[in-house]
XYZ file of C-alpha atoms in Angstrom:
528
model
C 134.714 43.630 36.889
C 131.719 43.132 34.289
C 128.920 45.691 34.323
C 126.438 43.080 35.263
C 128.597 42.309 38.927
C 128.717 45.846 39.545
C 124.837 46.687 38.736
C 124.507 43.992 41.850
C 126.326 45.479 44.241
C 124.396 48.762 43.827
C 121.722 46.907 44.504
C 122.898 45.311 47.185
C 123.874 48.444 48.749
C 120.569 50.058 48.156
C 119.004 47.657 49.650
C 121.089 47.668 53.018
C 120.505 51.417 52.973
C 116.568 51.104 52.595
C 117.023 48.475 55.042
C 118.751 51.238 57.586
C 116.646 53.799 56.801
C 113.248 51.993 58.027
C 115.239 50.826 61.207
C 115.788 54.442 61.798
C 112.768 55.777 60.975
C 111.436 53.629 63.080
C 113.294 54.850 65.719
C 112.155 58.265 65.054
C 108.703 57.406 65.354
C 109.253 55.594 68.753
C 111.158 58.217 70.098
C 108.131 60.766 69.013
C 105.691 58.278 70.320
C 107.723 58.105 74.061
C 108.302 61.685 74.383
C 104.141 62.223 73.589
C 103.325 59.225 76.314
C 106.040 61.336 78.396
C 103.952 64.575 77.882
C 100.570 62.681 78.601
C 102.226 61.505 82.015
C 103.063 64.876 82.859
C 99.703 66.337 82.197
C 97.978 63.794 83.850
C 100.189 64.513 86.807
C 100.053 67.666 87.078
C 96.073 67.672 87.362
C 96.131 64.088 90.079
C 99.135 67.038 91.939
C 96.098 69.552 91.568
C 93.588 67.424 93.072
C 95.424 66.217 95.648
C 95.933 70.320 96.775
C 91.807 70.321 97.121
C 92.311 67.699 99.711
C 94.298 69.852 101.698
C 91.356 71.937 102.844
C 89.043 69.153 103.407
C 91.570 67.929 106.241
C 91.199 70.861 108.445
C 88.695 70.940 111.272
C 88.329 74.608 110.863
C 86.929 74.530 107.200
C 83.898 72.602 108.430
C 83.887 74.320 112.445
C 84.502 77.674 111.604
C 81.668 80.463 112.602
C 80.408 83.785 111.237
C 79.750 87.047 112.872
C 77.446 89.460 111.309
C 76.908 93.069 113.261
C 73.838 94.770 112.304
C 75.481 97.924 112.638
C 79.144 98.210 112.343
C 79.884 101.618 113.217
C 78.694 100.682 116.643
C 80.115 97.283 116.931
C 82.608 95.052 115.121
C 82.776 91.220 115.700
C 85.044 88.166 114.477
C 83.757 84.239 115.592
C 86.640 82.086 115.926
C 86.397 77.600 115.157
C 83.724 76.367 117.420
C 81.861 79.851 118.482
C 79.192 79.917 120.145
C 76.397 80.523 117.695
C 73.829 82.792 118.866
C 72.097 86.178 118.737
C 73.997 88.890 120.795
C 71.614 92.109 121.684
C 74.178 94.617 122.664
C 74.289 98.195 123.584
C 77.216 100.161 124.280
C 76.991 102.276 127.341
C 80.366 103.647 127.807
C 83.552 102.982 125.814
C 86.567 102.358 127.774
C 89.220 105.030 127.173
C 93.020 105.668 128.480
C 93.551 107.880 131.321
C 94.988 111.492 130.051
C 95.982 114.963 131.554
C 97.249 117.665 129.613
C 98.800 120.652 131.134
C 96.632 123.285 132.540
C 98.345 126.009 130.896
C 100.913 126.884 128.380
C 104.751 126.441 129.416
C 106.158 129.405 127.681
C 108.422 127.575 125.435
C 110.147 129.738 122.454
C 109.225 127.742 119.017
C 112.435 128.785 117.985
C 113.742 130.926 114.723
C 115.251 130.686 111.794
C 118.576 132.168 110.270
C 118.210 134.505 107.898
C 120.782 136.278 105.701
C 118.991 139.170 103.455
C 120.634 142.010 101.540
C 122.014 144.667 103.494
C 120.716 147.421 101.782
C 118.382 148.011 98.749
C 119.605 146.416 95.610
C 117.801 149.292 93.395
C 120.064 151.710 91.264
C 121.089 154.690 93.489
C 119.104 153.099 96.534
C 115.762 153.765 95.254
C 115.791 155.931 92.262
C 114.582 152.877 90.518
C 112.813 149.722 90.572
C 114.030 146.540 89.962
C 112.506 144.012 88.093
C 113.248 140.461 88.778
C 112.149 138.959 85.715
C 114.878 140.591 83.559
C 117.390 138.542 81.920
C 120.852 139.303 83.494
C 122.142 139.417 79.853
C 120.052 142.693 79.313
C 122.184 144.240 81.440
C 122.413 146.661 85.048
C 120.424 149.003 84.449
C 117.394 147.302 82.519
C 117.417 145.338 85.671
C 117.672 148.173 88.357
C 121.375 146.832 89.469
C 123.468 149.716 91.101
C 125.670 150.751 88.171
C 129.125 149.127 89.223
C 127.179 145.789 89.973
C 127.509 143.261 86.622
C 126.155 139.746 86.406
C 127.890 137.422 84.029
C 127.808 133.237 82.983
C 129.399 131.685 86.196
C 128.509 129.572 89.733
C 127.956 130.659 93.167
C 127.644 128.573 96.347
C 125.252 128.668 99.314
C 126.289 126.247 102.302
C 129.022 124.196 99.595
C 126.003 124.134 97.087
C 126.747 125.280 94.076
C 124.111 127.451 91.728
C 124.845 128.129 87.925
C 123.803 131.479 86.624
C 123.513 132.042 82.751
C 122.716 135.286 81.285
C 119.088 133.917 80.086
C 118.618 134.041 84.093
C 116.248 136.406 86.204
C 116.436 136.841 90.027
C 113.349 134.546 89.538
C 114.824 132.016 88.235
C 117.690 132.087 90.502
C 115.481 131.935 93.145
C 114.155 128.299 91.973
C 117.499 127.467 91.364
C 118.631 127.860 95.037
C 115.081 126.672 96.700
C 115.314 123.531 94.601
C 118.811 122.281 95.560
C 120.587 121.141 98.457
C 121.584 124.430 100.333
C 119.235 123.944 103.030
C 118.024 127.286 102.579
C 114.494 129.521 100.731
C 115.335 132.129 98.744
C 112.727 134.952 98.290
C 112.397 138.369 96.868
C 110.790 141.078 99.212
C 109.400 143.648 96.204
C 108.296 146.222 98.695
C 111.979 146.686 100.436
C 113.903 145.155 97.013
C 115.404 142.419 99.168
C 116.399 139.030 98.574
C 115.715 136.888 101.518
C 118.105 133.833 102.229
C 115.862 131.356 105.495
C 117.148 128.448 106.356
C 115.066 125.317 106.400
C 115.635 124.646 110.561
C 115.609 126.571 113.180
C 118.354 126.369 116.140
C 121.585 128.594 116.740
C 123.574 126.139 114.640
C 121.975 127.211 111.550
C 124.733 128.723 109.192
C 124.375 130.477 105.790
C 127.698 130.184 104.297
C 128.224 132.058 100.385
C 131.253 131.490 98.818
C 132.804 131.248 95.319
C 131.130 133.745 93.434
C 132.528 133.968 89.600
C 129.044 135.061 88.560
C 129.218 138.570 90.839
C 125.477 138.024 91.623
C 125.722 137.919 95.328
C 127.641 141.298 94.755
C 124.694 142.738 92.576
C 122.190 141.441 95.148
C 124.185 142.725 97.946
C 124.231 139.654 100.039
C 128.152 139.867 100.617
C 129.782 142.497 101.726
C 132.015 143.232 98.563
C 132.505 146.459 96.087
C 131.370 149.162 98.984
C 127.852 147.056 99.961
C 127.529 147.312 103.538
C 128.539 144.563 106.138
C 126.423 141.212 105.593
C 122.995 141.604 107.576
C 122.484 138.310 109.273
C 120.315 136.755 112.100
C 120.816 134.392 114.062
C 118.491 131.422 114.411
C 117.164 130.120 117.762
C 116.770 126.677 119.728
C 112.877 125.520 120.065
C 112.145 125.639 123.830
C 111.818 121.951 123.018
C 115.153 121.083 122.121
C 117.052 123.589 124.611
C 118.581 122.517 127.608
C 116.112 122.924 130.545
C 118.020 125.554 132.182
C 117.641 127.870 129.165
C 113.979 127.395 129.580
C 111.684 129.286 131.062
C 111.202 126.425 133.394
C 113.847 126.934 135.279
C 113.053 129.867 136.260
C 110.601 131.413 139.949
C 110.406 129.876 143.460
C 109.300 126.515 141.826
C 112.012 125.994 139.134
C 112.514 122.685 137.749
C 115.789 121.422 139.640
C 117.738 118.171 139.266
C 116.179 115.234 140.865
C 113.249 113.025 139.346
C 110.367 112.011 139.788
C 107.812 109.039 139.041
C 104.917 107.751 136.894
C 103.054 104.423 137.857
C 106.466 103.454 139.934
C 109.091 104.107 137.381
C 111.573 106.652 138.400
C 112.457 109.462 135.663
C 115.906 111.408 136.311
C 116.186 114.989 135.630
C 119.570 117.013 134.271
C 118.738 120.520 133.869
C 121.690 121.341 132.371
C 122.283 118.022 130.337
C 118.051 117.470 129.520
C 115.990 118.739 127.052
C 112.279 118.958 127.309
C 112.323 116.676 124.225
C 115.024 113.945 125.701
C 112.700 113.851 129.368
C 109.352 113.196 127.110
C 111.615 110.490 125.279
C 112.595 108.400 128.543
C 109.518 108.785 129.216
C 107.509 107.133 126.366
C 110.645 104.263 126.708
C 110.199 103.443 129.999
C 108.010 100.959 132.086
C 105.620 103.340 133.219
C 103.000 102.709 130.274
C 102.404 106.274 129.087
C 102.723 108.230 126.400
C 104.005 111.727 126.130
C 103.987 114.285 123.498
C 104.859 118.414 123.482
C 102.211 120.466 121.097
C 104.227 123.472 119.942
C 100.675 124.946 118.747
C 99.192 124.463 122.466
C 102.459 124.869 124.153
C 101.386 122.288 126.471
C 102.318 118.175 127.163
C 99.988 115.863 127.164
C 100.626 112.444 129.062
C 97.942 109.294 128.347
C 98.307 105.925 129.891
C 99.339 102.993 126.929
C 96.266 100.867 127.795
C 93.021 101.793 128.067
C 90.973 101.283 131.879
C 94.189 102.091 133.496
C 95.156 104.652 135.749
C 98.212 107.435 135.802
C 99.681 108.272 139.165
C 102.540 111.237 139.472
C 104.402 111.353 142.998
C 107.658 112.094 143.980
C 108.797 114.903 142.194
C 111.663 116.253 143.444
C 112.690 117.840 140.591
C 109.293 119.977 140.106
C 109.217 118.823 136.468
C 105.533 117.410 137.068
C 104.315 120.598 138.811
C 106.128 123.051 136.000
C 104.559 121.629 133.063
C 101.274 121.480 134.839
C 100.097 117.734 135.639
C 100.371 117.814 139.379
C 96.560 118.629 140.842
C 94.723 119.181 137.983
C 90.763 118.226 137.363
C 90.307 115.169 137.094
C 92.555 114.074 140.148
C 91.281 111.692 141.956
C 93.942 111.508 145.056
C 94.014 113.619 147.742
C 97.350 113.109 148.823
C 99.701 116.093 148.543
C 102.347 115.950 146.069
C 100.720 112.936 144.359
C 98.008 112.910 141.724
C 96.198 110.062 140.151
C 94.226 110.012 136.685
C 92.102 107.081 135.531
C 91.123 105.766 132.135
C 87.352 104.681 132.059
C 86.354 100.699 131.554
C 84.004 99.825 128.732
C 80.067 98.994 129.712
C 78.011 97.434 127.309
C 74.621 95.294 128.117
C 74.780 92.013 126.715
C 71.169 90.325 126.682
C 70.188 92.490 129.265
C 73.588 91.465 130.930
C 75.887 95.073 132.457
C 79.463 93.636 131.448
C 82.527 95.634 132.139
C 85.821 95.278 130.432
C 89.326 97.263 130.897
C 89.152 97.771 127.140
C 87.207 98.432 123.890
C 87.762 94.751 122.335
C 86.454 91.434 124.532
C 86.081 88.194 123.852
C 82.278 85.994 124.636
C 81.714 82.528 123.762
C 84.815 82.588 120.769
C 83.428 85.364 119.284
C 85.672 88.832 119.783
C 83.870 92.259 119.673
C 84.943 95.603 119.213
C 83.028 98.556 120.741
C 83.408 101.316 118.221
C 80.601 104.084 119.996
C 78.289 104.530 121.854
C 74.917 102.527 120.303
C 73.270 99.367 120.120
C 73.663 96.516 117.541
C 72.831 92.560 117.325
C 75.280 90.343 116.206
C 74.360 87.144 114.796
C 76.747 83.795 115.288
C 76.147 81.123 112.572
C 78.075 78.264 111.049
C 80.019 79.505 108.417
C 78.730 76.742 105.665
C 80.311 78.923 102.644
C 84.326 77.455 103.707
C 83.259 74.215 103.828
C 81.154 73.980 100.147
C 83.366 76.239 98.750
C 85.944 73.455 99.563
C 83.792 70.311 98.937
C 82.609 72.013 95.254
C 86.591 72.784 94.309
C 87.336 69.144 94.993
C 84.550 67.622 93.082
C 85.218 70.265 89.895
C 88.959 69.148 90.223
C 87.624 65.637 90.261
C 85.495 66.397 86.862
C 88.530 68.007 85.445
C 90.957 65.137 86.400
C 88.785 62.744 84.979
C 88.290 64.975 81.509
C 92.492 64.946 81.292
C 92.630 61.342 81.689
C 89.748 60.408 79.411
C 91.840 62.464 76.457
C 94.875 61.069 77.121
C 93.432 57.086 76.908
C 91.879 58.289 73.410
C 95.657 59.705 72.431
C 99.066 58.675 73.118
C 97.909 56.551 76.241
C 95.358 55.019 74.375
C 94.726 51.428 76.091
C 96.801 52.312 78.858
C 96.272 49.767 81.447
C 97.649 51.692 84.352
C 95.796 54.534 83.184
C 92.362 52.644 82.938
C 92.719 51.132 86.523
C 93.609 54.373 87.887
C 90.550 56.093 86.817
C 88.419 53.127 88.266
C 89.927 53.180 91.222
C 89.682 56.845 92.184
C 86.010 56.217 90.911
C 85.341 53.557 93.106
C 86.745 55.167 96.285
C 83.945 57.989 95.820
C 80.752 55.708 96.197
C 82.618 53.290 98.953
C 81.922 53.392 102.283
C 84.803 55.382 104.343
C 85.500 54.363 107.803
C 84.877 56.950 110.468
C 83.877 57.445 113.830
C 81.007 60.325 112.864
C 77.220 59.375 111.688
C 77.952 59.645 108.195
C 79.652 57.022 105.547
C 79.883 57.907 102.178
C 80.222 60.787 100.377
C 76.854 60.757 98.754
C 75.034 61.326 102.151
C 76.212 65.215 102.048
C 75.284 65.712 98.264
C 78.415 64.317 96.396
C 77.170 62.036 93.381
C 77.729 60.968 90.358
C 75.755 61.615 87.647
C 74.047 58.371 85.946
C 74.255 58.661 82.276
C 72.875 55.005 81.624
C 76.311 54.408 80.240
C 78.248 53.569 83.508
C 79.778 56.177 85.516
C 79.582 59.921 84.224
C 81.257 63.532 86.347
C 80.565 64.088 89.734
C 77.786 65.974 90.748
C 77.814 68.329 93.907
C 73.803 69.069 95.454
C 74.273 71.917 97.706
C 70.732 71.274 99.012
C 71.694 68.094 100.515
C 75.177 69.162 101.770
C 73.667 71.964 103.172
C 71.700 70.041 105.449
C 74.060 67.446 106.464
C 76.080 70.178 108.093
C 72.963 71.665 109.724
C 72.650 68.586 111.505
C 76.205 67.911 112.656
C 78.862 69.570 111.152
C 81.382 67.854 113.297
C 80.116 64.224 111.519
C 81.074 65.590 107.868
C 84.527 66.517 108.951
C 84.829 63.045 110.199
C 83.775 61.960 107.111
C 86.728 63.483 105.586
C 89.347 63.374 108.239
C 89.111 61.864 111.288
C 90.951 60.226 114.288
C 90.220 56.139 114.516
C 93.339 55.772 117.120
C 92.150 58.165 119.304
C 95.524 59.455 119.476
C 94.333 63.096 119.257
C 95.002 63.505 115.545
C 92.763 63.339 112.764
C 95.498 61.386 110.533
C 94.098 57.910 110.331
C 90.958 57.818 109.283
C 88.011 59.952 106.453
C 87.948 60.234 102.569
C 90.544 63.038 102.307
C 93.407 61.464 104.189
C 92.662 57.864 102.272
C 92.267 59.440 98.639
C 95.725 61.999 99.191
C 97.723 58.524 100.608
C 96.483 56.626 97.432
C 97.326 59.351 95.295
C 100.659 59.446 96.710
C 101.506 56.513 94.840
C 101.200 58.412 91.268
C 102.203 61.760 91.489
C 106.063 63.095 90.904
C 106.058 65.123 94.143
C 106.283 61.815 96.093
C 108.222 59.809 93.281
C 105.163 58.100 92.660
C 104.526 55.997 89.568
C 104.629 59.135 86.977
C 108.370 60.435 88.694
């Protein structure tokens, strides 16, 4: 082939590659420009999806109905105005708070608290029983007698267990530290030294009879040394048992079953609800329990400081009656006949709670309990005192809601302003979107209130001379349109044109979120 046909076919190719290459660059740049229109869509969005959220609160009755509640002294009382208080000045003084009825016993029961277990050396662990002194912070590696061991006692490296716990023992160890070791795990048990006796002490945690202190496994030969086992000539183990609380023991081990009057089994009955008795199945603890789980609305509790019960009705205002009691529970731990009794009947006793009085507006009002409701405002008495409290529309819900849509508005506008000067620039949709939202600010909405456009309760836009500019919000002037009906700028937002008892046809809010609808992703709008 001559040069001159093959320089041609170079070219040729060249050319076709060129060609290629500007096809697919510009490709490249129309893929780049899609995926920034893509972005721009998104953005724009995501702020409509935000200002359709500030519509939210504008369609609830309660943003523009709701009421405040100021006490001038909250110690004395406490008060909370619910949608469509009344809104007024309360003068109040609190004459009496109500309180629950209560009796406590009129005299200790005689319960044991109960004891602990104890396990302590049986004799002193001092060389030749006293001849000298031991010192507990001596390392076990320093040996016996630097110590005070007995001479035959020797405490090397190993493990000891207390209750299937074991404790390591090293010769850098002092009784001390021993001590820790055991009070820090698991055994269930304190460890102590008594210096004036040279005794270690071994307590257990609980008290009851079932409280064991087991040793076991001693490679070390420290329990030896501290003669808490009864090994190499140390005297039998010196151990105590542990008792039951009074609480927790059957009631015939109690000293309530016990004189003339002795609690037997039978029952007995609070407000109507009967409450079995076991002696020899019951414990004090188990009776208070069925009790406090029953119908009969009280409470019951055993103070093991006092020694006593105390019994208080669930509610306050209401009474406690006790009858019945065949068992002689009621009349052993001291309830039956006591001050404050206000029945005369034998074997039956009746204690009652107190009702609230406070003076409303020169008004006596009684109530079962501390916290009433007047007018859709609830108080709660606190103490004894007097305090106003002040009803008032609660304005600060409603602007608070008004200002966040009109600053979302601002901010929705800003986005879509810099996306028609970027990627979207000329963006038809874009541009008629904008107007449109515009336009439905100053329109009139249809409603069935007093008021018909937004500017009338201080929403505006600002005239820059230039057409449209952001939206203004005058607190002044929406401040007074819900001084003079409230109830006609929540129509003006959302309100019911059917009558149908729903405020879902009609208002700005409810028009601007269904037009919205249209564009946002959430509802597979235009930018889904």
């Amino acid at each position: 082939m001559p040069i001159s046909d093959s320089l041609e076919i170079d070219d040729v190719v060249q050319q076709i590659i060129a060609l290629e290459r500007d096809r697919l660059d510009t490709l490249i740049a129309r893929k780049t420009e899609v995926n920034l229109q893509n972005t721009s869509y998104t953005t724009v969005d995501s702020s409509i999806e935000s200002l359709q959220k500030t519509l939210d609160t504008l369609k609830l009755a309660g943003t523009f109905t709701s009421s405040l509640a100021t006490s001038g002294d909250s110690s004395v009382i406490s008060a909370s105005a619910g949608t469509n208080a009344v809104q007024t000045v309360y003068q109040m003084e609190v004459v009496r708070l109500a309180q629950a009825a209560k009796i406590t016993s009129a005299s200790a029961l005689g319960l044991s608290q109960g004891t602990y277990a104890v396990l302590q050396s049986s004799e002193e662990i001092n060389l030749d029983g006293g001849s000298a002194v031991v010192d507990p912070n001596v390392k076990f590696s320093s040996g016996s007698a630097a110590i005070g061991f007995d001479a035959d006692k020797t405490v090397v490296s190993g493990t000891f267990k207390i209750n299937d716990t074991e404790i390591a023992v090293t010769g850098s160890d002092t009784i001390y530290t021993i001590l820790s070791k055991i009070n820090a795990s698991a055994a269930g048990v304190t460890a102590t030294f008594d210096a004036e006796n040279d005794k270690v002490l071994l307590t257990s945690d609980a008290t009851g009879t079932d409280q064991t202190i087991t040793l076991s496994d001693d490679t070390s030969g420290l329990l030896d040394a501290l003669k808490l086992t009864e090994t190499n000539g140390n005297p039998p183990q010196d151990f105590t048992d542990g008792t039951t609380p009074g609480l927790n023991s059957n009631l015939v081990d109690t000293d309530l079953v016990s004189g003339s009057a002795k609690v037997v089994d039978g029952y007995f009955t609070i407000n109507n609800i009967t409450i079995e008795i076991d002696v020899d199945n019951d414990t004090l603890a188990e009776v208070l329990s069925r009790i406090n789980t029953s119908q009969a609305g009280v409470s019951a509790f055993y103070d093991d400081v006092t020694d006593r019960v105390t019994i208080s009705s669930k509610k306050t205002g209401e009474e406690i009656t006790f009858e019945n009691d065949t068992s002689n529970f009621l009349k052993n731990i001291n309830v039956l006949d006591q001050s404050g009794d206000t029945n005369s009947a034998t074997g039956k006793s009746t204690y009652a709670g107190t009702t609230a009085e406070v003076v409303v507006n020169g008004e006596t009002l009684t109530r079962d309990g501390n916290t009433f409701s007047l007018g859709g405002t609830t108080f709660t008495l606190k103490t004894v005192g007097s305090a106003n409290v002040a009803v008032e529309q609660d304005t600060a819900k409603a602007r608070n809601a008004v200002k966040g849509f009109v600053d979302q508005f601002n901010n929705t506008m800003s986005v879509i302003d810099t996306q028609l000067k970027g990627s979207l620039k000329g963006n038809r949709m874009l541009q008629n979107l904008k107007r449109s939202i515009q336009r439905r600010i100053y329109t009139q909405i249809e409603n069935t209130g007093g008021l018909s456009r937004l500017g009338e309760i201080g929403v505006k836009f600002i005239d820059t001379g230039l057409g449209i500019g952001s939206l203004q919000f005058v607190q002044s002037d929406f401040n007074a349109a819900m001084a003079a009906n409230n109830l006609d700028v929540y129509k003006l937002f959302a309100d019911d044109l059917d009558n149908d008892g729903t405020s879902d046809d009609g208002g700005f809010a409810l028009l601007a979120e269904e037009y919205l609808e249209n564009f946002t992703k959430s509802t597979s709008g235009i930018f889904a």
